[in-house]
Coordinates of C-alpha atoms in Angstrom, one line a residue:
Chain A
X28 CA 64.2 25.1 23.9
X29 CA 62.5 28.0 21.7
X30 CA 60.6 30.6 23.8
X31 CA 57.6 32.8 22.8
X32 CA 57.3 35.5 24.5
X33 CA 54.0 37.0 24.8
X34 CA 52.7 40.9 25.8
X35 CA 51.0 42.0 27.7
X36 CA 49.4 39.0 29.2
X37 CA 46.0 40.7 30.2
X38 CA 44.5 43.0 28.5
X39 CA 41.0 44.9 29.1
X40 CA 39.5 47.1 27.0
X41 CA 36.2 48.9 26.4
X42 CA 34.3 48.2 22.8
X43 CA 35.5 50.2 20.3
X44 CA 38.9 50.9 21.3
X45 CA 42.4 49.5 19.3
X46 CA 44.8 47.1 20.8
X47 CA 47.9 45.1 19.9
X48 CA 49.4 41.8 21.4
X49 CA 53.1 41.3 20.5
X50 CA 54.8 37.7 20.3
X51 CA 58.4 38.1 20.7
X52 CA 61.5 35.2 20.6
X53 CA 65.2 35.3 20.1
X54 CA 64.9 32.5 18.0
X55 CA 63.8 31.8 13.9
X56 CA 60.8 30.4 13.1
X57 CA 59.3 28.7 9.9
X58 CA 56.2 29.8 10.4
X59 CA 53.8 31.1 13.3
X60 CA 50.6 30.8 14.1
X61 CA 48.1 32.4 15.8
X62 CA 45.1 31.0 17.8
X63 CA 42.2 32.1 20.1
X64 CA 41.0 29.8 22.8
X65 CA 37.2 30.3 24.2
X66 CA 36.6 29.0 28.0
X67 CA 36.3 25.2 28.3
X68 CA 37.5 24.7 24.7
X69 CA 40.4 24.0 22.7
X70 CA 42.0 26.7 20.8
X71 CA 40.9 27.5 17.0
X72 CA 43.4 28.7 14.4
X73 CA 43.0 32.4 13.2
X74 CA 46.1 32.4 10.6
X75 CA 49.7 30.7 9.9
X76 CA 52.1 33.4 8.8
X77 CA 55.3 32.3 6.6
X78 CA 57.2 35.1 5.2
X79 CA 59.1 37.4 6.8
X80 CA 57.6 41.3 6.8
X81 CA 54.2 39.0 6.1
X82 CA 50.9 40.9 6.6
X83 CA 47.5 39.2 6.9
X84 CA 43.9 40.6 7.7
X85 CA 41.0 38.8 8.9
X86 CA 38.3 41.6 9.1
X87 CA 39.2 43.6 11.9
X88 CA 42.7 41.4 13.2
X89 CA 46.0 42.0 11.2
X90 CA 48.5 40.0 11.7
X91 CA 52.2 41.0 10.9
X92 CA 55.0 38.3 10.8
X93 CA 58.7 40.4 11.5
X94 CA 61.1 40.6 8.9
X95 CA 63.7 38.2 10.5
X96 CA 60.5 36.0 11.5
X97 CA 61.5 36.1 15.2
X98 CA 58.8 37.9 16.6
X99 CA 54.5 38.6 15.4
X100 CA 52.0 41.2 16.1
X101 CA 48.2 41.2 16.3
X102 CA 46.3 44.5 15.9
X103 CA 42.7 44.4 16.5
X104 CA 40.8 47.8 15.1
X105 CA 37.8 48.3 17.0
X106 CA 37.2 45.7 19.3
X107 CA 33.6 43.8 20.2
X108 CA 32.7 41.7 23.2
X109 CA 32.9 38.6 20.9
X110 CA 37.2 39.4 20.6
X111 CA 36.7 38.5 23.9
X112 CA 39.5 35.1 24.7
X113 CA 42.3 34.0 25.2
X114 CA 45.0 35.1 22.3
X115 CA 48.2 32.3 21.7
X116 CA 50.5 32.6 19.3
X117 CA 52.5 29.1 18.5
X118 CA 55.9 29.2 16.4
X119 CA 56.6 26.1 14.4
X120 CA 60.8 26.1 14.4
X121 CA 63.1 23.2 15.0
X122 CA 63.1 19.3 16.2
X123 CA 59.3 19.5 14.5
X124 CA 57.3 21.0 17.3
X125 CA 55.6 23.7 17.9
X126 CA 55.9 26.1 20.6
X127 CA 52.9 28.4 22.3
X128 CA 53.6 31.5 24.0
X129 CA 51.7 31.9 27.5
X130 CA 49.0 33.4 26.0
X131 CA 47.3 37.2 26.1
X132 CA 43.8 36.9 28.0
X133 CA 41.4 39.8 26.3
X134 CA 38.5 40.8 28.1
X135 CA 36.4 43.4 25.8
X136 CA 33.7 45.2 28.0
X137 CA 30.6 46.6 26.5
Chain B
X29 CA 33.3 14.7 10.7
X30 CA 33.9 14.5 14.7
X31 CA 37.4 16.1 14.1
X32 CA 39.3 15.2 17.6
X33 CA 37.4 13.7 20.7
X34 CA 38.3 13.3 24.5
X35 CA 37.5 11.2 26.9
X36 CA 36.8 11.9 30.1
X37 CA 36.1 15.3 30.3
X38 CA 36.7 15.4 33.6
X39 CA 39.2 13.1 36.2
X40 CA 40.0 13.4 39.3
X41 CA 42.7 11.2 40.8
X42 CA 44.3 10.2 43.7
X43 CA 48.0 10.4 44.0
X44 CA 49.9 7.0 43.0
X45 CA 46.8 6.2 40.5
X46 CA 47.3 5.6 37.1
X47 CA 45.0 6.6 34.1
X48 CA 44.5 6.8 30.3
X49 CA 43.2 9.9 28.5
X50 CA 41.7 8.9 25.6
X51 CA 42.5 11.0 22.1
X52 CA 40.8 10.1 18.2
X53 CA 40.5 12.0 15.3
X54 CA 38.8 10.6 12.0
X55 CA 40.6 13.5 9.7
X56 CA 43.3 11.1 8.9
X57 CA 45.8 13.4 9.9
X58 CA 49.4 11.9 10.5
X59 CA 50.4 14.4 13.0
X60 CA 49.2 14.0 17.0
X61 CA 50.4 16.0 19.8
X62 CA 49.4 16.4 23.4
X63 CA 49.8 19.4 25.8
X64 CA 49.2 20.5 29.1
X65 CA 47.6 23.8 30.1
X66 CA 48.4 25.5 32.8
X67 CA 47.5 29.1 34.3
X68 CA 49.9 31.7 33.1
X69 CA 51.8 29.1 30.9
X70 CA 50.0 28.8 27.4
X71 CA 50.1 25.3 26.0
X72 CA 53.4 22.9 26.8
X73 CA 54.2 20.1 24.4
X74 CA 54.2 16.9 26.0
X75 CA 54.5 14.2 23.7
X76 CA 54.2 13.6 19.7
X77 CA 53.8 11.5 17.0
X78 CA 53.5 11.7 13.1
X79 CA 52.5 8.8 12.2
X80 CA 51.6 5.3 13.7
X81 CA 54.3 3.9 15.3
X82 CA 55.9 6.5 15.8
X83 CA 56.1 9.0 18.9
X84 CA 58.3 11.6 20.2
X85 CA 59.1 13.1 23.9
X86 CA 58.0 16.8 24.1
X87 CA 58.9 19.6 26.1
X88 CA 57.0 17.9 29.6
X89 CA 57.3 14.5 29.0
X90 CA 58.2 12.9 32.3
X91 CA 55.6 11.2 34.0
X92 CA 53.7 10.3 31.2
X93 CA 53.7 7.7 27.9
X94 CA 52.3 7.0 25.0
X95 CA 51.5 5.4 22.1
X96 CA 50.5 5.1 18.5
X97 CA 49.3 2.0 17.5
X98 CA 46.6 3.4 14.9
X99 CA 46.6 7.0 12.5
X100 CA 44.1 7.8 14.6
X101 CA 43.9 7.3 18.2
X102 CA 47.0 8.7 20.6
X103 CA 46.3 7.2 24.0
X104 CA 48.1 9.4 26.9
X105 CA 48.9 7.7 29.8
X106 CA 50.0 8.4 33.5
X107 CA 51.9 6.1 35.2
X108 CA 51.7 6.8 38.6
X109 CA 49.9 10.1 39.2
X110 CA 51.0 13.4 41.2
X111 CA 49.4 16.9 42.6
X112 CA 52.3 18.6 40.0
X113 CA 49.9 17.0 36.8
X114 CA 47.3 18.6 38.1
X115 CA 45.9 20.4 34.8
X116 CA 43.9 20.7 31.6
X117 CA 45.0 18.4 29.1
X118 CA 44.5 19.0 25.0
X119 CA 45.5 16.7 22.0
X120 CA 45.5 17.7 19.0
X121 CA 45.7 16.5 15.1
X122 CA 47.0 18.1 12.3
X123 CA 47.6 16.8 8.0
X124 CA 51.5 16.5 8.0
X125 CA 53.3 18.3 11.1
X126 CA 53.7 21.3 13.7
X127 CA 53.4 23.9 10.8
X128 CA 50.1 22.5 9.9
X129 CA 46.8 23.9 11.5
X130 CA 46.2 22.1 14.7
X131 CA 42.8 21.2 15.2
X132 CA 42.3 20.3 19.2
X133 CA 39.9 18.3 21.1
X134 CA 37.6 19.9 23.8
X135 CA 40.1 19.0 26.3
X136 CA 40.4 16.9 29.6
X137 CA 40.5 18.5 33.4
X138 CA 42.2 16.8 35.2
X139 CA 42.7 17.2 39.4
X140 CA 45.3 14.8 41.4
X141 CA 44.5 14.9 44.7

């Protein structure tokens, strides 16, 4: 079974401030995926990173897959109530699943 | 488009009882996957299926079966119900396979008593 480790697992903040969730796994993945998840609703994807050393931006998230596509970071520059969810990343490897970490909870206070 | 839909929101069961949550998607996506939800635990995989016909056991899958008669329903169903499947319960859809997006449906809460 691959693992996904996800850090820290809550995070609270106040508006305007940085933060970064980490993704780590001792295992290779194809791809990985991140997703945020709103109360009472299914999660909705943000980006799919593929290559290793990969960088995306979406506005104010980057995403950075690692070199030996183990492990994924999400930096959020100046953070607004509406970052405020629940942050999984999902790594597709092996057997053709796809495994979620446990999921970073972010709470952004105005 | 409706993407994926759910029904019932909301269960609750009694332990023994046996249920089907019900799972569509009109994107024509070969790909359908369930998971369970749980506090601390992110999203487990439970069962899968890429294409009709076919279907696959998941990381969870004791306690619960399915089928895939159509592209697009994925019927989940529990066979004889227990406190320990007490959770919140997503399927989702995606075009080819797990490194696809996954679209998910609003999800199904589900209490065993």
């Amino acid at each position: 079974t691959q693992l996904l480790e996800q850090s820290p697992q809550f995070l609270s903040i106040q508006e305007g401030e940085n933060l970064t969730v980490y993704c780590n796994s001792s295992s290779v993945f194809s791809s990985l995926q991140w997703y945020r998840q709103e109360p009472g609703e299914g999660p909705v994807l943000l980006v799919t990173v593929v290559t290793g050393g990969e960088v995306k931006k979406l506005k104010r998230l980057t995403f950075q897959f690692g070199d030996a596509r183990k492990d994924s970071s999400l930096h959020i520059t100046a953070a607004q109530t509406g970052d405020t969810g629940l942050y999984l990343c999902a790594g597709d490897g092996s057997a053709r699943q796809l495994t979620f970490g446990s999921g970073t909870q972010l709470t952004v206070l105005p | 488009n409706a993407g994926v839909t759910q029904t019932p929101k909301f269960q609750v069961l009694k332990t023994g009882q046996s249920m089907t949550l019900q799972c569509a998607q009109d994107m024509n996506h070969e790909y359908m996957s369930w998971y369970r939800q749980d506090p601390g635990m992110g999203l487990r995989l439970i069962h899968y299926s890429v294409g009709a016909g076919i279907t696959d056991q998941g990381e969870v899958p004791n306690g619960y079966n399915v089928s895939r008669s159509t592209t697009e329903d994925f019927p989940l169903r529990l066979l004889s119900a227990a406190p320990s499947q007490t959770s919140v319960y997503f399927c989702a859809s995606s075009y080819s396979g797990a490194g696809n997006e996954q679209f998910f449906g609003p999800g199904t809460r589900l209490t065993v008593l």
